[in-house]
PDB file of C-alpha atoms in Angstrom:
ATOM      1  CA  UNK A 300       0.000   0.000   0.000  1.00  0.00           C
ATOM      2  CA  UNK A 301       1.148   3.275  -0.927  1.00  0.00           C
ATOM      3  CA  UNK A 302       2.220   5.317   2.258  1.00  0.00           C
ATOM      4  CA  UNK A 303       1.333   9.183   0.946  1.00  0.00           C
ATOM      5  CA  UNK A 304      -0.604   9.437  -2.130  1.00  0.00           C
ATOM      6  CA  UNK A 305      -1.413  12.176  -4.413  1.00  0.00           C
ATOM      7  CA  UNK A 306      -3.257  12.700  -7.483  1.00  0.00           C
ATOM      8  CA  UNK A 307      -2.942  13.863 -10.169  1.00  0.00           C
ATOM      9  CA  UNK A 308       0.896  12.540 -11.422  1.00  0.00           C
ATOM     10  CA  UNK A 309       0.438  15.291 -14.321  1.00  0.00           C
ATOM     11  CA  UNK A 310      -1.661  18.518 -14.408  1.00  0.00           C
ATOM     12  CA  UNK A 311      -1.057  20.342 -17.493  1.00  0.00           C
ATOM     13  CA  UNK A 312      -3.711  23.443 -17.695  1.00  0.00           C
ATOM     14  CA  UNK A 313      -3.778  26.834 -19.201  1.00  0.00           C
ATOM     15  CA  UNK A 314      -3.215  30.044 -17.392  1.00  0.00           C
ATOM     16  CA  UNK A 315      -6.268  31.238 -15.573  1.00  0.00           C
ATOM     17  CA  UNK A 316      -8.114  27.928 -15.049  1.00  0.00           C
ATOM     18  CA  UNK A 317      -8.602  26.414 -11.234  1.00  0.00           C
ATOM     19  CA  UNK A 318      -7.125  23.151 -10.704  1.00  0.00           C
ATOM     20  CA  UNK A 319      -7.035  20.989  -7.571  1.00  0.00           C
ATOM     21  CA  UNK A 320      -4.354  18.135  -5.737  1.00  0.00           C
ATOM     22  CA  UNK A 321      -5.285  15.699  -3.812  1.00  0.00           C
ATOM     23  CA  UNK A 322      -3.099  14.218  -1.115  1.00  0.00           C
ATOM     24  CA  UNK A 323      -3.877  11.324   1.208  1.00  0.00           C
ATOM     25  CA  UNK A 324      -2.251   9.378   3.671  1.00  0.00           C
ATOM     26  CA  UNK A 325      -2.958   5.426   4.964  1.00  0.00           C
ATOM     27  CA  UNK A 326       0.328   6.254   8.170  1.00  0.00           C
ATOM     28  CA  UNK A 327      -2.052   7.435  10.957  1.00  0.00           C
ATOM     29  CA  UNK A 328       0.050  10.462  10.943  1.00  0.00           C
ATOM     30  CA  UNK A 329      -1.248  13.714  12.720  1.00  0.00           C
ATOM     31  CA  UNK A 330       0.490  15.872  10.332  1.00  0.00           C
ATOM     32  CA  UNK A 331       0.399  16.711   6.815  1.00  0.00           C
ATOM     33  CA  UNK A 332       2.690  19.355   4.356  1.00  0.00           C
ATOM     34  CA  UNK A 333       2.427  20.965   0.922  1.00  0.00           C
ATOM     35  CA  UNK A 334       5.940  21.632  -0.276  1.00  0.00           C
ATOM     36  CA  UNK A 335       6.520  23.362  -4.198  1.00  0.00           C
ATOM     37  CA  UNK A 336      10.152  22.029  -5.941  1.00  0.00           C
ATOM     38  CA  UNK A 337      10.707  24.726  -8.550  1.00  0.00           C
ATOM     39  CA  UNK A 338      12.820  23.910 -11.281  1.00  0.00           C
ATOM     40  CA  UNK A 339      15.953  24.698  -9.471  1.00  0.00           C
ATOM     41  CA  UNK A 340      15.003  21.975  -7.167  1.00  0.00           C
ATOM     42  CA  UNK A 341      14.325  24.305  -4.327  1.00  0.00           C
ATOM     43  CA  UNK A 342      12.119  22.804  -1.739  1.00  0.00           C
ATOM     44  CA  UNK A 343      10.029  25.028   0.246  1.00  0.00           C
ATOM     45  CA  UNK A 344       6.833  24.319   2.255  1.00  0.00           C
ATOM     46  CA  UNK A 345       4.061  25.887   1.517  1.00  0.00           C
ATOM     47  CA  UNK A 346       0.758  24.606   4.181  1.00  0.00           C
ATOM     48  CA  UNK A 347       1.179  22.378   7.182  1.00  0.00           C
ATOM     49  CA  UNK A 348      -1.965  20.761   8.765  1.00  0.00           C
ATOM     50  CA  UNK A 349      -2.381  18.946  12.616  1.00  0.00           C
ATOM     51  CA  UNK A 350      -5.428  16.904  12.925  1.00  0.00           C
ATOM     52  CA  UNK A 351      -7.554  19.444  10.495  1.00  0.00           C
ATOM     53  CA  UNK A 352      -5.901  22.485  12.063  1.00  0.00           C
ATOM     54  CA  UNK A 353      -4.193  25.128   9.890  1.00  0.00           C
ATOM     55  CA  UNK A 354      -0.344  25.475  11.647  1.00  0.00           C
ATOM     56  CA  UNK A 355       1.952  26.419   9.254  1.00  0.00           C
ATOM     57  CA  UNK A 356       0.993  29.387   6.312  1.00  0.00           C
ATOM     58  CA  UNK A 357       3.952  30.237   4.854  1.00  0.00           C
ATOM     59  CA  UNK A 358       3.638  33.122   2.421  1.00  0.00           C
ATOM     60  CA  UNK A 359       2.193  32.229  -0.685  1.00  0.00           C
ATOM     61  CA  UNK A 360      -0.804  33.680  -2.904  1.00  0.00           C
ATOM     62  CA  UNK A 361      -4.256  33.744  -1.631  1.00  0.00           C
ATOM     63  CA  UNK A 362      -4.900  31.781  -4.945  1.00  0.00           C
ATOM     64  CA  UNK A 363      -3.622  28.934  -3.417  1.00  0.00           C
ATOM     65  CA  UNK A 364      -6.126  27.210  -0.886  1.00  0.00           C
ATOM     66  CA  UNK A 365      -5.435  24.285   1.080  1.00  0.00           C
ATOM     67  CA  UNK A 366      -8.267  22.131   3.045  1.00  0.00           C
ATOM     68  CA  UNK A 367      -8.261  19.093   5.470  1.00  0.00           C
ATOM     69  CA  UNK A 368     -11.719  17.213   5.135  1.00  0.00           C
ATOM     70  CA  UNK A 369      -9.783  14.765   7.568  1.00  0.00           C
ATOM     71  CA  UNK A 370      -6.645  14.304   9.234  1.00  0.00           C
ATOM     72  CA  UNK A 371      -5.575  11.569   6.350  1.00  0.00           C
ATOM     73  CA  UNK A 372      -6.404  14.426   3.564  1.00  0.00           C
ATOM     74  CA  UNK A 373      -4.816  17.442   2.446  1.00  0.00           C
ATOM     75  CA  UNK A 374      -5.922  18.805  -0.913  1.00  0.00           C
ATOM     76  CA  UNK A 375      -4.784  21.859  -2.240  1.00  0.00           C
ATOM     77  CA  UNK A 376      -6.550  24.267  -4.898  1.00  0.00           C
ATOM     78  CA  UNK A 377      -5.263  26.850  -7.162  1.00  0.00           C
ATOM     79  CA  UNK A 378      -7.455  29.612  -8.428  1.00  0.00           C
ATOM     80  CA  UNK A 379      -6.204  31.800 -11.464  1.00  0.00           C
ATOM     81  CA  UNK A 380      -3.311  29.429 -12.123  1.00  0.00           C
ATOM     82  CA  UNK A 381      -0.158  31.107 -13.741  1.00  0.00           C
ATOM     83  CA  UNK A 382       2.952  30.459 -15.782  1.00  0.00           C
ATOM     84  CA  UNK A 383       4.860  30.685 -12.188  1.00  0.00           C
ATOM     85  CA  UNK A 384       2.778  28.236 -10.753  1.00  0.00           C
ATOM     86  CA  UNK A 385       4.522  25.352 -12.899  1.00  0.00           C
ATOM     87  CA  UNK A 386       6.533  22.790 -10.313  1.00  0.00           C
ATOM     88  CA  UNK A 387       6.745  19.970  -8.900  1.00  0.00           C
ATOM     89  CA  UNK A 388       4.269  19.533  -5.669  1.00  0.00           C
ATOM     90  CA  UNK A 389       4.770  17.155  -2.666  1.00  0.00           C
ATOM     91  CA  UNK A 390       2.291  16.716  -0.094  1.00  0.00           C
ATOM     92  CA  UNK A 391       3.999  15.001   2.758  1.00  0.00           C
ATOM     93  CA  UNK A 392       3.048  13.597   6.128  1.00  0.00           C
ATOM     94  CA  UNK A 393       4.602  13.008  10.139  1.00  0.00           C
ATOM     95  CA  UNK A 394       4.381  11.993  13.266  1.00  0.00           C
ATOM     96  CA  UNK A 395       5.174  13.992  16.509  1.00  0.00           C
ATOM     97  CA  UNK A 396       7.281  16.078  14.515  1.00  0.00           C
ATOM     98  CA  UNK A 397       9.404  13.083  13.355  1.00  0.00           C
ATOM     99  CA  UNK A 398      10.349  12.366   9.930  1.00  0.00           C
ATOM    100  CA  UNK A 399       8.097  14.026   6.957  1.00  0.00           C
ATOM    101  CA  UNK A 400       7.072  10.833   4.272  1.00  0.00           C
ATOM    102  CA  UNK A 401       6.943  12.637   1.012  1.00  0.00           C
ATOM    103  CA  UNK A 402       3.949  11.852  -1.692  1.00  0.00           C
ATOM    104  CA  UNK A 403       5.178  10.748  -5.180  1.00  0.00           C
ATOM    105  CA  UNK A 404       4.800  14.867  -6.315  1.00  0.00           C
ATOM    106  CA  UNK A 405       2.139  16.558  -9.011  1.00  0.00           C
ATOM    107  CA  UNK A 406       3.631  18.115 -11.943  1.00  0.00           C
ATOM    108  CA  UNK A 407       2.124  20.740 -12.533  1.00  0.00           C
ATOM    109  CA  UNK A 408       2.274  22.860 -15.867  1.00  0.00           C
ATOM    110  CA  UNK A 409       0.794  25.882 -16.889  1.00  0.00           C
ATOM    111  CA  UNK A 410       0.613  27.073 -20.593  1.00  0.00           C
TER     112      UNK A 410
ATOM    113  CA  UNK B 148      14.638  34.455   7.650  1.00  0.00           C
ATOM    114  CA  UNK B 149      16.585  31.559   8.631  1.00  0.00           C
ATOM    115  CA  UNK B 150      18.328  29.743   5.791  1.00  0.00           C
ATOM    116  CA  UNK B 151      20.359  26.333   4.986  1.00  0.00           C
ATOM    117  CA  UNK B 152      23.070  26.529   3.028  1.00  0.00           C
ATOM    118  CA  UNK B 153      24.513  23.463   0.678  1.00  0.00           C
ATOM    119  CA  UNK B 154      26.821  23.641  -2.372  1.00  0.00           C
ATOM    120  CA  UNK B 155      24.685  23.119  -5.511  1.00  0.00           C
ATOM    121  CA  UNK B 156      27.692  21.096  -7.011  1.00  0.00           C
ATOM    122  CA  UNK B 157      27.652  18.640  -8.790  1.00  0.00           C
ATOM    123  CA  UNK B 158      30.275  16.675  -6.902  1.00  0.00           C
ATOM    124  CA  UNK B 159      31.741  13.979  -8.565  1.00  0.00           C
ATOM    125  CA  UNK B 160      33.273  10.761  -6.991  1.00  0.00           C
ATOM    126  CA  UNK B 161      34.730   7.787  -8.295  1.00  0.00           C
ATOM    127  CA  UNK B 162      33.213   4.409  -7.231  1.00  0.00           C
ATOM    128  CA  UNK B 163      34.197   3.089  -4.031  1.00  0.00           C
ATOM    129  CA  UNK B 164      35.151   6.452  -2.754  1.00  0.00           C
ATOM    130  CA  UNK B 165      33.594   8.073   0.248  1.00  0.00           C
ATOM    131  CA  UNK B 166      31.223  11.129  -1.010  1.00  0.00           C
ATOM    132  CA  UNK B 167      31.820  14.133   1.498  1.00  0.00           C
ATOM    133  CA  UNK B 168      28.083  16.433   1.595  1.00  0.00           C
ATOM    134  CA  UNK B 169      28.234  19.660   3.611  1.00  0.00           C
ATOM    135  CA  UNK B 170      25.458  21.778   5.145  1.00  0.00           C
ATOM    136  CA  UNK B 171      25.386  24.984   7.118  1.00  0.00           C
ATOM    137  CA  UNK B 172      22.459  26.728   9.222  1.00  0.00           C
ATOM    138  CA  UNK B 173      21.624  29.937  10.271  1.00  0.00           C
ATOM    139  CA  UNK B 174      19.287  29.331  12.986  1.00  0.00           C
ATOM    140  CA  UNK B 175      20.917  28.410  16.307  1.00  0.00           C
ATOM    141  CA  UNK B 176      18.202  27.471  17.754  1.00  0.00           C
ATOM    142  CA  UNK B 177      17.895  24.249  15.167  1.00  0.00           C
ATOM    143  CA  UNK B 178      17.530  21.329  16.799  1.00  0.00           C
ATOM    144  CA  UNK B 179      16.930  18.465  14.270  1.00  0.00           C
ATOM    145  CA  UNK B 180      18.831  17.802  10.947  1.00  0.00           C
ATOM    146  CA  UNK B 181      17.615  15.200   8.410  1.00  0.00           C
ATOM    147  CA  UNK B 182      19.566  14.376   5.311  1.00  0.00           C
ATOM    148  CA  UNK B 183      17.174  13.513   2.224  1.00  0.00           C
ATOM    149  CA  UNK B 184      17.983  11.653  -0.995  1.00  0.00           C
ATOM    150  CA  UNK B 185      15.953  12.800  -4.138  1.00  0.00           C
ATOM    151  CA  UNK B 186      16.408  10.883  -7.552  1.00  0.00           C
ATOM    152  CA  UNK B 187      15.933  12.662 -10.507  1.00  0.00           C
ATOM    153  CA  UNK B 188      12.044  12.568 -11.124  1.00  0.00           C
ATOM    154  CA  UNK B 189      11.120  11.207  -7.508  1.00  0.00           C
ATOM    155  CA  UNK B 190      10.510  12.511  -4.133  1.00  0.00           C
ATOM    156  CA  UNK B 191      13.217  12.867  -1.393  1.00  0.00           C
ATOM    157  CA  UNK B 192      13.114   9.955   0.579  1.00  0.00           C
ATOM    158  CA  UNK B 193      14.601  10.451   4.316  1.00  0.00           C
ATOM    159  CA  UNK B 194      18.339   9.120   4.480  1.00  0.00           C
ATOM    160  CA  UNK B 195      19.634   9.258   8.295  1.00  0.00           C
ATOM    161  CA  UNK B 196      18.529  12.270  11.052  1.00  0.00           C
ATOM    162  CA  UNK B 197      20.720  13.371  13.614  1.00  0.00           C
ATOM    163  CA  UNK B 198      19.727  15.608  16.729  1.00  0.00           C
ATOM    164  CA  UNK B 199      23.013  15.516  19.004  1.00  0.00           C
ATOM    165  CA  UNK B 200      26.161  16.574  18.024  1.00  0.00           C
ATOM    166  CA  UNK B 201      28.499  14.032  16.994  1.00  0.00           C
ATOM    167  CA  UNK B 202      28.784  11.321  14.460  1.00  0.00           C
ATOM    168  CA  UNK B 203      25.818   9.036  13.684  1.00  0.00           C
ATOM    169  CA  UNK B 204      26.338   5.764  11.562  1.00  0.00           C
ATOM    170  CA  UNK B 205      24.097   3.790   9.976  1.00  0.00           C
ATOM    171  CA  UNK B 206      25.580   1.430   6.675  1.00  0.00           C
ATOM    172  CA  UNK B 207      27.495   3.333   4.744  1.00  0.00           C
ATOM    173  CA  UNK B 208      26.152   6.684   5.559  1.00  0.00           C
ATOM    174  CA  UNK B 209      27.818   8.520   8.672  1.00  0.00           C
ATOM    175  CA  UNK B 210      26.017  12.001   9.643  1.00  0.00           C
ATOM    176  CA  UNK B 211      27.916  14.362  11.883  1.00  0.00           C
ATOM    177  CA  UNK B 212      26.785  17.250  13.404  1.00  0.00           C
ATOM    178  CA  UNK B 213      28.532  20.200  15.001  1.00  0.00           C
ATOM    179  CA  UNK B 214      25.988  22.702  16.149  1.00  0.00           C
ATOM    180  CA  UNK B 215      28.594  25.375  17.830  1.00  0.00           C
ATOM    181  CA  UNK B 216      29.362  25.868  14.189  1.00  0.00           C
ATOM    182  CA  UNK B 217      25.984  25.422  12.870  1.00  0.00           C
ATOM    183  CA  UNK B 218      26.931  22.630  10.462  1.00  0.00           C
ATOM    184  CA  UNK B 219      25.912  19.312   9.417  1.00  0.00           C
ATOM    185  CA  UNK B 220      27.798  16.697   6.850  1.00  0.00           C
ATOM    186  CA  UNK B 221      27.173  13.429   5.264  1.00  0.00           C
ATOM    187  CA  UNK B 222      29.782  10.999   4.369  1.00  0.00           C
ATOM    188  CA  UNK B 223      28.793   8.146   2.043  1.00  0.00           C
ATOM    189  CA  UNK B 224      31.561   5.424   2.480  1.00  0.00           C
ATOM    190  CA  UNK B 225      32.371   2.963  -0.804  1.00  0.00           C
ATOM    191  CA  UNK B 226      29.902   5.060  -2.900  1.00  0.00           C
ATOM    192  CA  UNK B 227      27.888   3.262  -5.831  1.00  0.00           C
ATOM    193  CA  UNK B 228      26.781   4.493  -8.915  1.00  0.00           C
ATOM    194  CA  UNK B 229      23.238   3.941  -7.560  1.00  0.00           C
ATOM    195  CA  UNK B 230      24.004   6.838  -4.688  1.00  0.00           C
ATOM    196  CA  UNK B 231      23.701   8.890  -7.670  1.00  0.00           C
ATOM    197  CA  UNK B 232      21.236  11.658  -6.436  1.00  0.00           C
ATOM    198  CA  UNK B 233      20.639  14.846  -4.964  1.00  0.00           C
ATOM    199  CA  UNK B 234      20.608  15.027  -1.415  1.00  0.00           C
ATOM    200  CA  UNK B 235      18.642  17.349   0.140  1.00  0.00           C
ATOM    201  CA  UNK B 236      20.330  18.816   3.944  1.00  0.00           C
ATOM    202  CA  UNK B 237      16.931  19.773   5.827  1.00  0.00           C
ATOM    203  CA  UNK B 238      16.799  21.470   9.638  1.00  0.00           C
ATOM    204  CA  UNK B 239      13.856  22.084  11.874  1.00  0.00           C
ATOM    205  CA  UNK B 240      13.765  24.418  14.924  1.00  0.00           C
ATOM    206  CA  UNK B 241      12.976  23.899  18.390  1.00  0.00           C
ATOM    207  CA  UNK B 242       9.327  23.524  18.681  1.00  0.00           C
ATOM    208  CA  UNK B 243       8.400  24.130  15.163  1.00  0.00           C
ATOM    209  CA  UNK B 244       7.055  21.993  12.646  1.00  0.00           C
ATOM    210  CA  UNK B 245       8.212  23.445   9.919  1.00  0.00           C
ATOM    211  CA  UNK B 246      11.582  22.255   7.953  1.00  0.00           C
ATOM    212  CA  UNK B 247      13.475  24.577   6.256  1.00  0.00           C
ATOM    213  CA  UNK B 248      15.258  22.760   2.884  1.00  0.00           C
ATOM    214  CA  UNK B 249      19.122  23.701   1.114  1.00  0.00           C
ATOM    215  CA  UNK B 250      19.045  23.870  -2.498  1.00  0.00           C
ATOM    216  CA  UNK B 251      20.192  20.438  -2.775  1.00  0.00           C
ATOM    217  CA  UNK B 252      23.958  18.791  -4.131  1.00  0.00           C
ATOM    218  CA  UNK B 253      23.941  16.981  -6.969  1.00  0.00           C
ATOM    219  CA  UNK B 254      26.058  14.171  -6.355  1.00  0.00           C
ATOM    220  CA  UNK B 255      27.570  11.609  -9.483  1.00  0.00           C
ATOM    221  CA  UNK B 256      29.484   8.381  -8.403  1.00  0.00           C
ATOM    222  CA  UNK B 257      31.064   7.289 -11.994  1.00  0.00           C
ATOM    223  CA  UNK B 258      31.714   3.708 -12.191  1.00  0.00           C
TER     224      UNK B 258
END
């Protein structure tokens, strides 16, 4: 069974359209991340989550909305999407503060 | 803004020679330090975390830690063409969730 699973793989889309990630988790893990890899490679988190709660809102556009339905979900929605906006994204998850288990990563591209 | 620090490379070894990786920190108040490994196209999968200052082995991997200088290395022993990667230096603070990536060095083992 896959750990931390996201979907889609791919998201190619044109500039202004609204897409959404999905991220779950099967670890029991309280905690769950959005990270963006840009195409230096630069990792940088984006949203963190604790059971549902909101604890980490790094500075990012208000186009980008993240929401926990439950602590094994994290999806993340773009309004307005735009040429910038193309990376890699990971959704990860942890324990306690332990190690973060990164998803497989949505590649995202906007045309 | 508190900031890890990692040479971009690439670093090139020859097989069967140890790999040295280097990290710095700005944050002196940093209390855990994971060391990721990212193939090209996946998502960083955790290597070894240290939290005391020291040396920490585990296979072929050795982490060491010196946190009155604010730096972190990892030393891969008999490298393999397979430890081929980037590897990702990552640091979290005391009582924070958040991790704070380096940019990553690209390391090539040539056979």
């Amino acid at each position: 069974d896959t750990a931390v699973s996201q979907t889609p793989k791919y998201l190619v889309t044109q500039m202004g359209n609204d897409k959404s990630i999905k991220c779950e988790q099967n670890l029991g893990h309280d905690t769950m991340y959005w990270y963006k890899q840009d195409s230096k490679k630069f990792l940088k988190i984006m949203f963190s989550y604790n059971n549902k709660e909101l604890i980490i809102n790094e500075t990012v556009p208000n186009r980008f909305s993240p929401k926990s339905p439950d602590k094994a979900h994290l999806n993340l929605h773009i309004n307005s999407l735009e040429l910038g906006d193309s990376a890699v994204y990971f959704c990860a998850s942890s324990q306690d503060s332990q190690t973060q288990y990164f998803g497989p990563g949505t590649r995202l591209l906007v045309l | 803004q508190k900031e890890v620090e990692q040479n971009s490379g690439p670093l090139s070894v020859p097989e069967g020679a140890i790999a040295s990786l280097n990290c710095t920190y700005s944050d002196r108040g940093s209390q855990s330090f994971f060391w990721y490994r990212q193939y090209s196209g996946k998502s960083p999968e955790l290597i070894m975390f240290i939290y005391s200052n020291g040396d920490k082995e585990d296979g072929r991997f050795t982490a060491q830690l010196n946190k009155a200088s604010q730096y972190v290395s990892l030393l891969i022993r008999d490298s393999q063409p397979s430890d081929s990667a980037t590897y990702l230096c990552a640091v979290r603070g005391g009582g924070s969730e958040k991790l704070v990536f380096g940019k990553g060095t690209k390391l090539t083992v040539n056979p």
